Amino acid sequence: MNARLFDEVHELALDIVEASSDHDKKSEWAAYTVLRELCEYNERTEHNHPFQWETLGDFTANNSKAVSIYQKALDLAEDIDEIEYIASIKLALAERYFEAEDCERAYQLAFQANDVAKKTDDLELRQEISELLLELVSKA
């Protein structure tokens, strides 16, 4: 991934978080819009990367829109075989389905995320997935 793109997406994410914590909806929406436009612009270039789409999904309030964005990120991650992104995005999707009370779909995605995450060294991600799986099993 292009370091400049990472820095730009990261800075926009920080702007969104800061504006949100300050209850500054105008600035939050402005930063989100810039992030969305950046993703849409990069989609047509060699700089298209799952990181930008996953980040956009993370800050998308509407679950169905977020799921669509995460799916775009997942397709891209699978195309370039980025296993950490695949696991992370599947976790994010599972969390969105859990929020929407579709526990069956959430469990399927969390289980898939767990299988992929086992191939990584990201212990924090693996722990997050395990915690969600435990929560989903306790709801069954």
N, CA, C and O of each residue as an XYZ file, in Angstrom:
560
protein
N       0.837     -1.166      0.000
C       0.000      0.000      0.000
C       0.887      1.235      0.000
O       1.949      1.275      0.622
N       0.423      2.209     -0.701
C       1.087      3.503     -0.803
C       1.082      4.181      0.571
O       0.019      4.352      1.168
N       2.250      4.566      1.075
C       2.361      5.192      2.397
C       1.598      6.516      2.455
O       1.006      6.851      3.481
N       1.614      7.257      1.364
C       0.894      8.533      1.330
C      -0.607      8.305      1.492
O      -1.281      9.048      2.206
N      -1.124      7.276      0.826
C      -2.549      6.953      0.940
C      -2.881      6.546      2.371
O      -3.881      6.996      2.931
N      -2.038      5.692      2.967
C      -2.266      5.282      4.349
C      -2.333      6.502      5.261
O      -3.249      6.631      6.074
N      -1.354      7.398      5.119
C      -1.314      8.593      5.963
C      -2.555      9.462      5.760
O      -3.108      9.995      6.722
N      -2.984      9.601      4.523
C      -4.151     10.435      4.229
C      -5.422      9.835      4.837
O      -6.217     10.543      5.455
N      -5.601      8.541      4.658
C      -6.777      7.863      5.220
C      -6.731      7.911      6.739
O      -7.745      8.174      7.385
N      -5.565      7.659      7.308
C      -5.404      7.686      8.765
C      -5.725      9.074      9.319
O      -6.413      9.194     10.333
N      -5.236     10.111      8.666
C      -5.494     11.490      9.112
C      -6.991     11.818      9.042
O      -7.529     12.462      9.943
N      -7.650     11.381      7.988
C      -9.099     11.619      7.875
C      -9.856     10.864      8.965
O     -10.822     11.382      9.525
N      -9.424      9.654      9.263
C     -10.055      8.887     10.339
C      -9.896      9.615     11.672
O     -10.841      9.700     12.457
N      -8.717     10.128     11.917
C      -8.497     10.891     13.156
C      -9.368     12.144     13.193
O      -9.902     12.501     14.243
N      -9.511     12.808     12.050
C     -10.379     13.993     11.975
C     -11.823     13.637     12.303
O     -12.510     14.380     13.004
N     -12.279     12.497     11.793
C     -13.654     12.054     12.061
C     -13.833     11.764     13.542
O     -14.817     12.187     14.149
N     -12.891     11.047     14.118
C     -12.970     10.692     15.543
C     -12.944     11.946     16.408
O     -13.730     12.072     17.347
N     -12.049     12.864     16.096
C     -11.948     14.106     16.882
C     -13.236     14.928     16.775
O     -13.750     15.415     17.783
N     -13.747     15.079     15.570
C     -14.985     15.846     15.380
C     -16.143     15.177     16.113
O     -16.982     15.851     16.709
N     -16.181     13.863     16.064
C     -17.245     13.132     16.757
C     -17.158     13.336     18.265
O     -18.172     13.562     18.924
N     -15.952     13.258     18.807
C     -15.798     13.439     20.256
C     -16.116     14.876     20.680
O     -16.512     15.120     21.820
N     -15.939     15.828     19.748
C     -16.296     17.226     20.021
C     -17.749     17.531     19.692
O     -18.198     18.668     19.836
N     -18.488     16.510     19.248
C     -19.892     16.668     18.834
C     -20.030     17.710     17.725
O     -21.001     18.464     17.674
N     -19.039     17.730     16.845
C     -19.003     18.661     15.717
C     -19.421     17.895     14.458
O     -18.581     17.435     13.684
N     -20.731     17.771     14.272
C     -21.266     16.977     13.162
C     -20.850     17.530     11.805
O     -20.625     16.763     10.869
N     -20.748     18.832     11.687
C     -20.377     19.433     10.405
C     -18.961     19.006     10.001
O     -18.743     18.604      8.858
N     -18.018     19.087     10.910
C     -16.645     18.682     10.616
C     -16.536     17.174     10.430
O     -15.776     16.690      9.591
N     -17.300     16.451     11.215
C     -17.302     14.988     11.088
C     -17.794     14.591      9.694
O     -17.176     13.766      9.021
N     -18.899     15.179      9.274
C     -19.463     14.879      7.962
C     -18.512     15.320      6.845
O     -18.379     14.627      5.836
N     -17.858     16.456      7.021
C     -16.923     16.962      6.007
C     -15.749     15.993      5.830
O     -15.371     15.682      4.700
N     -15.179     15.522      6.922
C     -14.055     14.583      6.843
C     -14.511     13.250      6.248
O     -13.791     12.643      5.455
N     -15.703     12.798      6.630
C     -16.248     11.555      6.074
C     -16.428     11.699      4.563
O     -16.106     10.783      3.807
N     -16.936     12.833      4.132
C     -17.154     13.070      2.706
C     -15.833     13.054      1.941
O     -15.754     12.484      0.853
N     -14.809     13.670      2.496
C     -13.487     13.661      1.854
C     -12.970     12.220      1.765
O     -12.415     11.823      0.740
N     -13.149     11.443      2.828
C     -12.722     10.044      2.822
C     -13.470      9.256      1.748
O     -12.862      8.490      1.001
N     -14.767      9.443      1.675
C     -15.574      8.747      0.660
C     -15.118      9.129     -0.747
O     -14.977      8.266     -1.614
N     -14.892     10.404     -0.968
C     -14.442     10.869     -2.290
C     -13.054     10.324     -2.625
O     -12.779      9.988     -3.776
N     -12.191     10.239     -1.633
C     -10.861      9.667     -1.842
C     -10.974      8.200     -2.263
O     -10.295      7.759     -3.190
N     -11.823      7.464     -1.584
C     -12.038      6.058     -1.929
C     -12.565      5.922     -3.350
O     -12.081      5.102     -4.130
N     -13.554      6.730     -3.672
C     -14.152      6.663     -5.010
C     -13.134      7.044     -6.088
O     -13.115      6.437     -7.159
N     -12.303      8.025     -5.820
C     -11.276      8.422     -6.780
C     -10.258      7.301     -6.969
O      -9.917      6.949     -8.098
N      -9.777      6.747     -5.868
C      -8.753      5.703     -5.928
C      -9.266      4.394     -6.508
O      -8.488      3.562     -6.974
N     -10.561      4.221     -6.477
C     -11.148      2.986     -7.001
C     -10.760      2.787     -8.472
O     -10.670      1.653     -8.943
N     -10.541      3.843     -9.165
C     -10.213      3.779    -10.589
C      -8.704      3.862    -10.845
O      -8.277      4.084    -11.978
N      -7.907      3.685     -9.802
C      -6.455      3.809     -9.954
C      -5.752      2.589     -9.367
O      -6.384      1.700     -8.796
N      -4.443      2.568     -9.520
C      -3.644      1.486     -8.943
C      -3.525      1.628     -7.424
O      -2.991      0.735     -6.766
N      -4.009      2.723     -6.865
C      -3.933      2.952     -5.419
C      -5.136      2.404     -4.666
O      -5.218      2.545     -3.445
N      -6.063      1.784     -5.372
C      -7.227      1.197     -4.715
C      -6.755      0.135     -3.723
O      -5.992     -0.761     -4.084
N      -7.210      0.238     -2.474
C      -6.736     -0.677     -1.432
C      -7.854     -0.935     -0.426
O      -8.645     -0.039     -0.131
N      -7.921     -2.164      0.103
C      -8.977     -2.482      1.070
C      -8.962     -1.594      2.313
O     -10.011     -1.345      2.907
N      -7.784     -1.115      2.708
C      -7.685     -0.280      3.907
C      -8.596      0.933      3.835
O      -9.298      1.246      4.796
N      -8.585      1.618      2.695
C      -9.403      2.827      2.583
C     -10.886      2.488      2.677
O     -11.651      3.199      3.330
N     -11.293      1.394      2.021
C     -12.707      1.017      2.039
C     -13.135      0.518      3.421
O     -14.229      0.839      3.887
N     -12.278     -0.262      4.072
C     -12.610     -0.736      5.418
C     -12.757      0.450      6.371
O     -13.664      0.474      7.203
N     -11.873      1.420      6.249
C     -11.956      2.612      7.089
C     -13.247      3.369      6.821
O     -13.909      3.818      7.757
N     -13.607      3.512      5.564
C     -14.868      4.181      5.223
C     -16.042      3.415      5.825
O     -16.957      4.020      6.383
N     -16.019      2.103      5.716
C     -17.079      1.288      6.314
C     -17.169      1.482      7.816
O     -18.261      1.531      8.380
N     -16.013      1.594      8.462
C     -15.981      1.776      9.915
C     -16.707      3.040     10.355
O     -17.265      3.090     11.451
N     -16.700      4.063      9.499
C     -17.306      5.343      9.865
C     -18.656      5.572      9.195
O     -19.193      6.679      9.238
N     -19.198      4.543      8.584
C     -20.500      4.650      7.938
C     -21.567      4.228      8.945
O     -21.570      3.093      9.423
N     -22.458      5.142      9.255
C     -23.459      4.891     10.297
C     -24.528      3.893      9.860
O     -24.956      3.060     10.658
N     -24.952      3.966      8.638
C     -26.015      3.099      8.133
C     -25.460      1.692      7.904
O     -24.533      1.504      7.117
N     -26.036      0.702      8.600
C     -25.522     -0.666      8.519
C     -25.534     -1.221      7.099
O     -24.553     -1.834      6.679
N     -26.614     -1.024      6.353
C     -26.665     -1.607      5.009
C     -25.636     -0.956      4.084
O     -25.037     -1.639      3.253
N     -25.425      0.347      4.218
C     -24.387      1.013      3.427
C     -23.002      0.523      3.854
O     -22.136      0.285      3.012
N     -22.802      0.377      5.153
C     -21.515     -0.098      5.658
C     -21.223     -1.506      5.143
O     -20.097     -1.805      4.746
N     -22.231     -2.363      5.150
C     -22.049     -3.731      4.662
C     -21.625     -3.716      3.198
O     -20.739     -4.470      2.796
N     -22.253     -2.864      2.409
C     -21.900     -2.746      0.995
C     -20.453     -2.279      0.824
O     -19.731     -2.787     -0.035
N     -20.042     -1.330      1.628
C     -18.666     -0.822      1.567
C     -17.683     -1.898      2.011
O     -16.649     -2.102      1.376
N     -18.010     -2.588      3.108
C     -17.134     -3.665      3.575
C     -17.025     -4.772      2.523
O     -15.961     -5.368      2.356
N     -18.119     -5.043      1.820
C     -18.078     -6.073      0.795
C     -17.111     -5.683     -0.327
O     -16.384     -6.522     -0.857
N     -17.118     -4.403     -0.672
C     -16.175     -3.903     -1.676
C     -14.742     -4.089     -1.173
O     -13.865     -4.514     -1.926
N     -14.511     -3.772      0.096
C     -13.185     -3.939      0.693
C     -12.791     -5.415      0.708
O     -11.650     -5.760      0.399
N     -13.735     -6.279      1.066
C     -13.449     -7.713      1.129
C     -13.116     -8.271     -0.248
O     -12.162     -9.035     -0.391
N     -13.882     -7.904     -1.247
C     -13.606     -8.375     -2.607
C     -12.199     -7.977     -3.031
O     -11.467     -8.778     -3.612
N     -11.831     -6.752     -2.741
C     -10.496     -6.264     -3.098
C      -9.413     -7.000     -2.308
O      -8.386     -7.383     -2.868
N      -9.642     -7.192     -1.026
C      -8.670     -7.902     -0.181
C      -8.478     -9.338     -0.669
O      -7.358     -9.851     -0.692
N      -9.572     -9.976     -1.055
C      -9.469    -11.343     -1.558
C      -8.750    -11.371     -2.914
O      -7.979    -12.291     -3.188
N      -8.998    -10.378     -3.749
C      -8.320    -10.306     -5.055
C      -6.810    -10.204     -4.910
O      -6.067    -10.764     -5.716
N      -6.353     -9.491     -3.883
C      -4.907     -9.321     -3.700
C      -4.364    -10.226     -2.591
O      -3.192    -10.129     -2.227
N      -5.215    -11.101     -2.057
C      -4.852    -12.101     -1.052
C      -4.184    -11.489      0.173
O      -3.127    -11.944      0.612
N      -4.811    -10.454      0.715
C      -4.335     -9.797      1.946
C      -5.086    -10.400      3.132
O      -6.162     -9.925      3.496
N      -4.515    -11.452      3.736
C      -5.266    -12.217      4.729
C      -5.626    -11.414      5.978
O      -6.695    -11.629      6.550
N      -4.774    -10.509      6.411
C      -5.131     -9.725      7.601
C      -6.334     -8.830      7.318
O      -7.204     -8.661      8.171
N      -6.377     -8.261      6.120
C      -7.534     -7.449      5.759
C      -8.775     -8.314      5.604
O      -9.864     -7.909      6.012
N      -8.629     -9.492      5.023
C      -9.778    -10.389      4.875
C     -10.373    -10.695      6.248
O     -11.584    -10.593      6.441
N      -9.522    -11.067      7.194
C      -9.999    -11.397      8.543
C     -10.632    -10.186      9.218
O     -11.702    -10.289      9.818
N      -9.976     -9.054      9.117
C     -10.467     -7.835      9.756
C     -11.806     -7.385      9.165
O     -12.707     -6.977      9.898
N     -11.928     -7.460      7.866
C     -13.165     -7.034      7.209
C     -14.301     -8.001      7.522
O     -15.438     -7.583      7.741
N     -13.990     -9.295      7.544
C     -15.033    -10.268      7.906
C     -15.492    -10.044      9.346
O     -16.673    -10.204      9.653
N     -14.568     -9.677     10.221
C     -14.953     -9.338     11.593
C     -15.871     -8.116     11.602
O     -16.898     -8.112     12.281
N     -15.505     -7.094     10.856
C     -16.331     -5.882     10.803
C     -17.726     -6.197     10.266
O     -18.724     -5.686     10.775
N     -17.789     -7.033      9.243
C     -19.091     -7.446      8.703
C     -19.881     -8.222      9.753
O     -21.079     -7.996      9.927
N     -19.217     -9.127     10.444
C     -19.886     -9.911     11.492
C     -20.457     -8.988     12.568
O     -21.573     -9.200     13.042
N     -19.698     -7.973     12.950
C     -20.173     -7.035     13.963
C     -21.399     -6.267     13.473
O     -22.333     -6.034     14.241
N     -21.402     -5.875     12.210
C     -22.562     -5.167     11.652
C     -23.788     -6.067     11.606
O     -24.892     -5.624     11.923
N     -23.609     -7.323     11.218
C     -24.745     -8.243     11.205
C     -25.241     -8.519     12.625
O     -26.441     -8.681     12.848
N     -24.318     -8.571     13.577
C     -24.701     -8.758     14.976
C     -25.528     -7.568     15.452
O     -26.542     -7.747     16.127
N     -25.101     -6.356     15.104
C     -25.864     -5.151     15.452
C     -27.257     -5.182     14.838
O     -28.219     -4.692     15.430
N     -27.355     -5.762     13.647
C     -28.648     -5.853     12.953
C     -29.448     -7.070     13.424
O     -30.511     -7.371     12.880
N     -28.930     -7.766     14.436
C     -29.568     -8.925     15.041
C     -29.710    -10.110     14.090
O     -30.620    -10.926     14.236
N     -28.812    -10.198     13.123
C     -28.732    -11.364     12.249
C     -27.569    -12.212     12.769
O     -26.482    -12.242     12.193
N     -27.841    -12.894     13.875
C     -26.782    -13.625     14.580
C     -26.249    -14.798     13.767
O     -25.071    -15.140     13.882
N     -27.083    -15.412     12.959
C     -26.617    -16.539     12.149
C     -25.567    -16.075     11.142
O     -24.505    -16.687     11.022
N     -25.863    -14.999     10.423
C     -24.910    -14.466      9.446
C     -23.667    -13.930     10.164
O     -22.548    -14.102      9.680
N     -23.859    -13.291     11.303
C     -22.730    -12.774     12.084
C     -21.815    -13.916     12.505
O     -20.592    -13.799     12.423
N     -22.406    -15.025     12.957
C     -21.598    -16.170     13.373
C     -20.813    -16.746     12.195
O     -19.627    -17.050     12.327
N     -21.470    -16.896     11.049
C     -20.796    -17.429      9.863
C     -19.569    -16.578      9.514
O     -18.485    -17.107      9.272
N     -19.754    -15.270      9.492
C     -18.653    -14.371      9.137
C     -17.557    -14.367     10.198
O     -16.373    -14.354      9.863
N     -17.935    -14.377     11.463
C     -16.948    -14.408     12.541
C     -16.158    -15.718     12.496
O     -14.948    -15.726     12.726
N     -16.841    -16.813     12.202
C     -16.171    -18.108     12.085
C     -15.179    -18.085     10.925
O     -14.054    -18.568     11.056
N     -15.598    -17.521      9.783
C     -14.700    -17.392      8.626
C     -13.512    -16.481      8.962
O     -12.371    -16.772      8.602
N     -13.797    -15.382      9.653
C     -12.730    -14.462     10.061
C     -11.726    -15.186     10.944
O     -10.518    -14.995     10.805
N     -12.222    -16.013     11.847
C     -11.355    -16.766     12.747
C     -10.449    -17.720     11.966
O      -9.255    -17.819     12.249
N     -11.018    -18.418     10.990
C     -10.214    -19.335     10.169
C      -9.081    -18.600      9.455
O      -7.949    -19.082      9.402
N      -9.398    -17.436      8.911
C      -8.385    -16.657      8.194
C      -7.366    -16.079      9.179
O      -6.163    -16.104      8.920
N      -7.850    -15.564     10.301
C      -6.968    -14.917     11.283
C      -5.947    -15.885     11.871
O      -4.871    -15.465     12.296
N      -6.273    -17.169     11.899
C      -5.322    -18.168     12.401
C      -4.036    -18.185     11.595
O      -3.004    -18.658     12.071
N      -4.098    -17.664     10.361
C      -2.931    -17.639      9.479
C      -2.097    -16.367      9.672
O      -1.112    -16.152      8.967
N      -2.498    -15.530     10.628
C      -1.788    -14.268     10.866
C      -1.108    -14.297     12.232
O      -1.330    -15.197     13.042
N      -0.283    -13.298     12.458
C       0.357    -13.130     13.766
C      -0.339    -12.054     14.591
O       0.157    -11.661     15.647
N      -1.486    -11.578     14.116
C      -2.201    -10.487     14.770
C      -3.043    -11.034     15.925
O      -4.206    -11.394     15.746
N      -2.439    -11.087     17.099
C      -3.115    -11.662     18.265
C      -4.303    -10.818     18.721
O      -5.302    -11.354     19.199
N      -4.193     -9.512     18.576
C      -5.302     -8.634     18.974
C      -6.533     -8.897     18.103
O      -7.650     -8.978     18.613
N      -6.331     -9.027     16.818
C      -7.435     -9.333     15.906
C      -8.037    -10.694     16.246
O      -9.258    -10.842     16.285
N      -7.196    -11.669     16.487
C      -7.675    -13.010     16.827
C      -8.482    -12.992     18.129
O      -9.470    -13.714     18.263
N      -8.058    -12.170     19.076
C      -8.785    -12.066     20.339
C     -10.150    -11.412     20.121
O     -11.149    -11.871     20.674
N     -10.200    -10.349     19.325
C     -11.477     -9.682     19.033
C     -12.458    -10.647     18.383
O     -13.641    -10.664     18.724
N     -11.968    -11.442     17.453
C     -12.830    -12.419     16.775
C     -13.326    -13.457     17.768
O     -14.506    -13.809     17.763
N     -12.439    -13.947     18.615
C     -12.822    -14.952     19.621
C     -13.876    -14.407     20.570
O     -14.830    -15.104     20.915
N     -13.705    -13.171     20.988
C     -14.687    -12.556     21.888
C     -16.055    -12.443     21.231
O     -17.076    -12.695     21.870
N     -16.077    -12.066     19.955
C     -17.360    -11.981     19.250
C     -17.975    -13.371     19.105
O     -19.177    -13.541     19.311
N     -17.169    -14.354     18.755
C     -17.693    -15.715     18.638
C     -18.295    -16.193     19.958
O     -19.366    -16.800     19.974
N     -17.609    -15.920     21.053
C     -18.140    -16.309     22.372
C     -19.462    -15.602     22.657
O     -20.401    -16.214     23.164
N     -19.531    -14.341     22.336
C     -20.768    -13.589     22.550
C     -21.894    -14.148     21.685
O     -23.029    -14.266     22.146
N     -21.594    -14.487     20.454
C     -22.605    -15.035     19.556
C     -23.081    -16.401     20.018
O     -24.273    -16.701     19.948
N     -22.156    -17.234     20.490
C     -22.527    -18.552     20.981
C     -23.410    -18.429     22.224
O     -24.347    -19.207     22.404
N     -23.114    -17.469     23.062
C     -23.924    -17.285     24.280
C     -25.330    -16.793     23.959
O     -26.244    -16.973     24.764
N     -25.517    -16.173     22.793
C     -26.837    -15.678     22.377
C     -27.681    -16.790     21.760
O     -28.903    -16.672     21.665
N     -27.016    -17.878     21.338
C     -27.732    -18.958     20.634
C     -28.563    -19.781     21.571
O     -29.225    -20.726     21.141
